[in-house]
Short mmCIF file of N, CA and C in Angstrom, two decimals:
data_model
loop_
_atom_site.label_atom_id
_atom_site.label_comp_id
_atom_site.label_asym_id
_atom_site.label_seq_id
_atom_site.Cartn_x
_atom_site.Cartn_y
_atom_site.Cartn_z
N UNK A 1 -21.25 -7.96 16.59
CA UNK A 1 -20.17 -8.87 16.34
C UNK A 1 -18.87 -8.07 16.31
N UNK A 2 -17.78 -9.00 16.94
CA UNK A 2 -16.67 -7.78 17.04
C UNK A 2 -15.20 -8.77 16.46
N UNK A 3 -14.42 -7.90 16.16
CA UNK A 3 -12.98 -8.74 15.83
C UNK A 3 -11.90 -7.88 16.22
N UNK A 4 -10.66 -9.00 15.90
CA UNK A 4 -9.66 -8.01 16.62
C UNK A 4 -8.99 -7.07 15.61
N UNK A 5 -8.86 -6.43 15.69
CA UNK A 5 -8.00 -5.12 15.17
C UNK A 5 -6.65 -5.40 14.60
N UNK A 6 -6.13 -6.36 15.31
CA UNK A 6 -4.25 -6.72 15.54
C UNK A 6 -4.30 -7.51 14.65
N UNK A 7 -5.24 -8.61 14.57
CA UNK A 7 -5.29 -9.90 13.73
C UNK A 7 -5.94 -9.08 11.95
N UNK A 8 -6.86 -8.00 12.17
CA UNK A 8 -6.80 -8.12 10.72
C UNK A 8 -5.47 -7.43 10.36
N UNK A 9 -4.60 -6.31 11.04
CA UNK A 9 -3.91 -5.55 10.29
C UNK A 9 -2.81 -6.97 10.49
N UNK A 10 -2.48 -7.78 10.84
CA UNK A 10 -1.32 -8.53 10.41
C UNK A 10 -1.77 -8.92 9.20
N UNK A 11 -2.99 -9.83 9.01
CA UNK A 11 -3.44 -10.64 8.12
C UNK A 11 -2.94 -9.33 6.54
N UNK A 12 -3.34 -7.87 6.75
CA UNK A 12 -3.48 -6.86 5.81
C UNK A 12 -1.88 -6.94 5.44
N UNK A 13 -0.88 -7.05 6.33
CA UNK A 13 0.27 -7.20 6.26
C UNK A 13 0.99 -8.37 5.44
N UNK A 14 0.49 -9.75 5.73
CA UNK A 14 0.51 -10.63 5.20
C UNK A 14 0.03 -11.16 3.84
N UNK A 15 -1.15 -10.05 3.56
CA UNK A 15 -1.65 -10.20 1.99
C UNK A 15 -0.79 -9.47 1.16
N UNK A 16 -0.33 -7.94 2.06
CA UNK A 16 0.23 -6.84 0.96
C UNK A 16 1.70 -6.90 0.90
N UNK A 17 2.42 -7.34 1.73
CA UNK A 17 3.76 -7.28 1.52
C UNK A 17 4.42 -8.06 0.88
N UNK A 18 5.28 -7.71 0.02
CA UNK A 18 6.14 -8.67 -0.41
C UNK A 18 7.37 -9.23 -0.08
N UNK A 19 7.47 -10.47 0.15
CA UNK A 19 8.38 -11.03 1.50
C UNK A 19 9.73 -11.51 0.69
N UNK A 20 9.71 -11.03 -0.74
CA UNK A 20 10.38 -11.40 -2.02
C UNK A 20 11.90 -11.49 -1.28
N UNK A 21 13.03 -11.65 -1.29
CA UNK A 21 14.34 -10.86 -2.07
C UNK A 21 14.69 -9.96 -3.13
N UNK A 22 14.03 -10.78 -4.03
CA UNK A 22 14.52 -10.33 -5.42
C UNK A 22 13.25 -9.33 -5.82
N UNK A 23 13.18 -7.46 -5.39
CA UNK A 23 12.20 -6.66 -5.49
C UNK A 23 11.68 -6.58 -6.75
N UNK A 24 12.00 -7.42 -7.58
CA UNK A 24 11.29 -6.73 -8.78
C UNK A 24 10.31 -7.95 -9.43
N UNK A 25 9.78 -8.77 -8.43
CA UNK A 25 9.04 -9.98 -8.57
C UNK A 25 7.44 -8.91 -7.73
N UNK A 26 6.77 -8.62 -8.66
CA UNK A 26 5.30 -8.38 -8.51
C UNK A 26 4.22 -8.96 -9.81
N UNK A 27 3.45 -10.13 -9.01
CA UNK A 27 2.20 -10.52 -9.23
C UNK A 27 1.43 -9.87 -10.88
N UNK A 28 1.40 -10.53 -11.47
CA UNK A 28 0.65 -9.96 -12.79
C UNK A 28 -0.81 -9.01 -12.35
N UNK A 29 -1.54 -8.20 -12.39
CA UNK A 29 -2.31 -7.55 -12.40
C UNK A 29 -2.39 -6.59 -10.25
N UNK A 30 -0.76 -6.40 -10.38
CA UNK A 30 -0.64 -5.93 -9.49
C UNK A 30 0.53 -4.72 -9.25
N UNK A 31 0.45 -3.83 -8.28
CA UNK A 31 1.61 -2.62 -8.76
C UNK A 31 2.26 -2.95 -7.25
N UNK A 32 3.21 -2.06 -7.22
CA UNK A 32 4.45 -2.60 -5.94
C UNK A 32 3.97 -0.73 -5.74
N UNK A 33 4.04 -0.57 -4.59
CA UNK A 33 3.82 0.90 -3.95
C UNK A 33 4.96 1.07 -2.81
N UNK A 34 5.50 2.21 -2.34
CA UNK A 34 6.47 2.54 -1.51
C UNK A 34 5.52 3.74 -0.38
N UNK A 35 5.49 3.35 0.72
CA UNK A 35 4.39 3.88 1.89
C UNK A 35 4.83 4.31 2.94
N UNK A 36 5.17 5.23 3.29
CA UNK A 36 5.50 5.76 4.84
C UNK A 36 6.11 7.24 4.56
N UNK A 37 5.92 7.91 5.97
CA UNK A 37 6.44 9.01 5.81
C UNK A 37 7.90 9.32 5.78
N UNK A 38 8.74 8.87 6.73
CA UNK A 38 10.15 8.83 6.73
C UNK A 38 10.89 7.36 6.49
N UNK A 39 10.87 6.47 6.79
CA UNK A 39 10.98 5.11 6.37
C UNK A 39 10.08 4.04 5.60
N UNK A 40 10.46 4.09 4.34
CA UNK A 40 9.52 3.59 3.33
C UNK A 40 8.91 2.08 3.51
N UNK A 41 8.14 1.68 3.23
CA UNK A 41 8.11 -0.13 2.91
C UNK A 41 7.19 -0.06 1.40
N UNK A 42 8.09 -1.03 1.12
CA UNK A 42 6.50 -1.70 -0.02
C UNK A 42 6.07 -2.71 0.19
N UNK A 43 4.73 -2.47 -0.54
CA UNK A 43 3.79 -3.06 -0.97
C UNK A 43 3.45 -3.19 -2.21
N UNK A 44 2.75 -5.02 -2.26
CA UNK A 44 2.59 -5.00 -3.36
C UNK A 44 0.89 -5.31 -3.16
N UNK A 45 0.16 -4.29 -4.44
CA UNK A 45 -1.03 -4.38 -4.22
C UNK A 45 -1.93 -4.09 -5.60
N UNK A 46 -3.11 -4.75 -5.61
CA UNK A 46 -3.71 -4.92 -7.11
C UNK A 46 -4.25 -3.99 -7.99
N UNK A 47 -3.99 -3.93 -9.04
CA UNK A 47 -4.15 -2.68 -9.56
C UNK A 47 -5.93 -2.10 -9.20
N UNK A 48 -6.62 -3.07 -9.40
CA UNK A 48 -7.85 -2.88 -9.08
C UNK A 48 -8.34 -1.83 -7.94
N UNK A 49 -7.13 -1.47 -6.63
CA UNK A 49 -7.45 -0.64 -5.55
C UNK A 49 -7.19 0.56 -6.10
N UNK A 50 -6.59 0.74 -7.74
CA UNK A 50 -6.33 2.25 -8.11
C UNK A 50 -7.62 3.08 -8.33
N UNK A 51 -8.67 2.04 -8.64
CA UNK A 51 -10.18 2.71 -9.42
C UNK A 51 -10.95 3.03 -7.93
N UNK A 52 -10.86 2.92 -6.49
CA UNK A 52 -11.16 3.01 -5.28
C UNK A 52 -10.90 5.11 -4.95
N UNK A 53 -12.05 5.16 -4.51
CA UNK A 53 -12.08 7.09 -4.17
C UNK A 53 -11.08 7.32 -3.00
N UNK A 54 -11.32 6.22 -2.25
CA UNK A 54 -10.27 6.18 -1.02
C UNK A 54 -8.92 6.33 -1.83
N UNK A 55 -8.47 5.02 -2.37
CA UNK A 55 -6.56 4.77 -2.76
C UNK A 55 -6.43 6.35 -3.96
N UNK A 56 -7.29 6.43 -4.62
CA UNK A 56 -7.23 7.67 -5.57
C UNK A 56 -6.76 9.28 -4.43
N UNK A 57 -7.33 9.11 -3.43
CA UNK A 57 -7.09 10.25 -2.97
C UNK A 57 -5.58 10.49 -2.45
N UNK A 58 -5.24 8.77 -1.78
CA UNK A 58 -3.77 8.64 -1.33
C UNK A 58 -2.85 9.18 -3.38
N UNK A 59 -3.18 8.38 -3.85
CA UNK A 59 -2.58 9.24 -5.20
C UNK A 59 -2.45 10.04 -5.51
N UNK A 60 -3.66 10.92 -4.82
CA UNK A 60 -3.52 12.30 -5.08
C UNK A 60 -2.63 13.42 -4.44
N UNK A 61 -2.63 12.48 -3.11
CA UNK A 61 -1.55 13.03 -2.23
C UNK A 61 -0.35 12.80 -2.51
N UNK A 62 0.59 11.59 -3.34
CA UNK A 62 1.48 11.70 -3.54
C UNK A 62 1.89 12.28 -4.97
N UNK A 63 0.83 12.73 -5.39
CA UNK A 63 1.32 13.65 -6.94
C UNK A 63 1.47 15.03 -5.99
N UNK A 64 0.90 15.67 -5.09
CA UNK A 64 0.84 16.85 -4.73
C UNK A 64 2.24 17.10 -4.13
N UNK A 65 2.82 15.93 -3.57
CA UNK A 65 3.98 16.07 -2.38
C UNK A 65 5.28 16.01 -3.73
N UNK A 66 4.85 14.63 -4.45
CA UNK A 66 6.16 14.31 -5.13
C UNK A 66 6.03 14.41 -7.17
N UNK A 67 4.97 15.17 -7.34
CA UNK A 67 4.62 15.03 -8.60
C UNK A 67 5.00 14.05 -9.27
N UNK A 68 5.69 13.38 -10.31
CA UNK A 68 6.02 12.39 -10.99
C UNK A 68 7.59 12.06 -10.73
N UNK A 69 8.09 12.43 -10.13
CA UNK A 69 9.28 12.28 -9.70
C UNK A 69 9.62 11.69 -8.27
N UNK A 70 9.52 10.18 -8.07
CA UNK A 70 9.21 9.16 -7.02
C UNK A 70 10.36 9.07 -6.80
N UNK A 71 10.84 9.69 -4.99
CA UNK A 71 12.40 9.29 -4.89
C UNK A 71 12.44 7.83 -4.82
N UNK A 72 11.93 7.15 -4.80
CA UNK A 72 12.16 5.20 -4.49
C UNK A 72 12.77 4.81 -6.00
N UNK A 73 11.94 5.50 -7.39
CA UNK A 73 11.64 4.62 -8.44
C UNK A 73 10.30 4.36 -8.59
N UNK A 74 9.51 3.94 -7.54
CA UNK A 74 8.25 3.70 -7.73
C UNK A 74 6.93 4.28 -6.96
N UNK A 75 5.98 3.70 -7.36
CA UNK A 75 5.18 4.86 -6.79
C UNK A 75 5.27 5.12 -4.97
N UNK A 76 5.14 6.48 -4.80
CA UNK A 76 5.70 6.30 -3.53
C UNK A 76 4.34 7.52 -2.76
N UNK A 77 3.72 6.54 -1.69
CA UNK A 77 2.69 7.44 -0.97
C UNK A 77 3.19 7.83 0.32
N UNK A 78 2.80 9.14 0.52
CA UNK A 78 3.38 9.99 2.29
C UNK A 78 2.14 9.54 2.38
N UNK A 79 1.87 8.50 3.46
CA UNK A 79 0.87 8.48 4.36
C UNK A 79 1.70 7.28 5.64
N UNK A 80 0.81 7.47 6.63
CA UNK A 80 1.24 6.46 7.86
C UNK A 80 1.19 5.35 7.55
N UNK A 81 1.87 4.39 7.31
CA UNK A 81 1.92 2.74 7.25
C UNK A 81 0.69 2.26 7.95
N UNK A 82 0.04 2.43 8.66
CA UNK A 82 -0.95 1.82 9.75
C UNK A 82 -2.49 2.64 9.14
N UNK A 83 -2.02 4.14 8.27
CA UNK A 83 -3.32 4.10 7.55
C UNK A 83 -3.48 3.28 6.62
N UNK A 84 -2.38 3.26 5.98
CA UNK A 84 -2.51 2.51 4.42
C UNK A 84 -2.96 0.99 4.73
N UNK A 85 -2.34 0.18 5.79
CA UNK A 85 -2.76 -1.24 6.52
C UNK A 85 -4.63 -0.83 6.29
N UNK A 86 -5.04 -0.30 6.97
CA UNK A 86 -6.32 -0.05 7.46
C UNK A 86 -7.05 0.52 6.17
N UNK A 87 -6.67 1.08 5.32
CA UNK A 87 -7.41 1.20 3.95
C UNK A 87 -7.56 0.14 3.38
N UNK A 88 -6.53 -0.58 3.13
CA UNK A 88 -6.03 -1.88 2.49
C UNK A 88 -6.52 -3.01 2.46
N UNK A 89 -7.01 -3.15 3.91
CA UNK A 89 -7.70 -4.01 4.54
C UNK A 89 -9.21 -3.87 4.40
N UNK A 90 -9.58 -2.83 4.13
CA UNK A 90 -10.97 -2.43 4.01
C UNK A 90 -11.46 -2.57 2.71
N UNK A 91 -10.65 -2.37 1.73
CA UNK A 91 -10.51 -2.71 0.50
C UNK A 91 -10.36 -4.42 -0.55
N UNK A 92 -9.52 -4.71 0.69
CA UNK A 92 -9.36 -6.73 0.47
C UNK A 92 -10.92 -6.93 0.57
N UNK A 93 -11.60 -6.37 1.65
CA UNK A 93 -12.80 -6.82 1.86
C UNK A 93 -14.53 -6.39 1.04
N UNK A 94 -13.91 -5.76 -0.01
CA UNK A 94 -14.67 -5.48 -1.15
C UNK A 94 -14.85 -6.19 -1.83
#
């Protein structure tokens, strides 16, 4: 059985982003994350993906790069936008 690729990462797009104005509107049992290597986006995503070995390791990578000192304000991961889609998505589906 096969699916398309394009359609889940929009759909991953469509669950995690927040399409807000007003940035400081995030979901009760959910954290807002800042993702990309040179041009940031957030996401807002449930705390529940923090206890995940996968999202823990992206954490781990951004304590190593930026220790506790998040240039955004908030938590902020160096990884490719299109990995984090594709973790994300793999994770909705848990």
């Amino acid at each position: 059985m096969g699916f398309r690729l394009p359609s889940v990462i929009l759909h991953a797009k469509q669950v995690l982003k927040l399409q807000s104005r007003n940035q400081t509107d995030v979901p009760k049992g959910h954290i807002a994350v800042y993702v990309g290597e040179i041009q940031k986006t957030r996401f807002v995503v449930p705390i529940s993906y923090l206890n995940h070995p996968s999202f823990v390791d992206l954490l781990n990578l951004a304590e190593e790069q930026f220790g506790f000192n998040h240039p955004m304000g908030g938590l902020t991961i160096p990884c490719d936008e299109d990995a984090f889609l594709h973790l994300t998505s793999q994770l909705h589906g848990c």
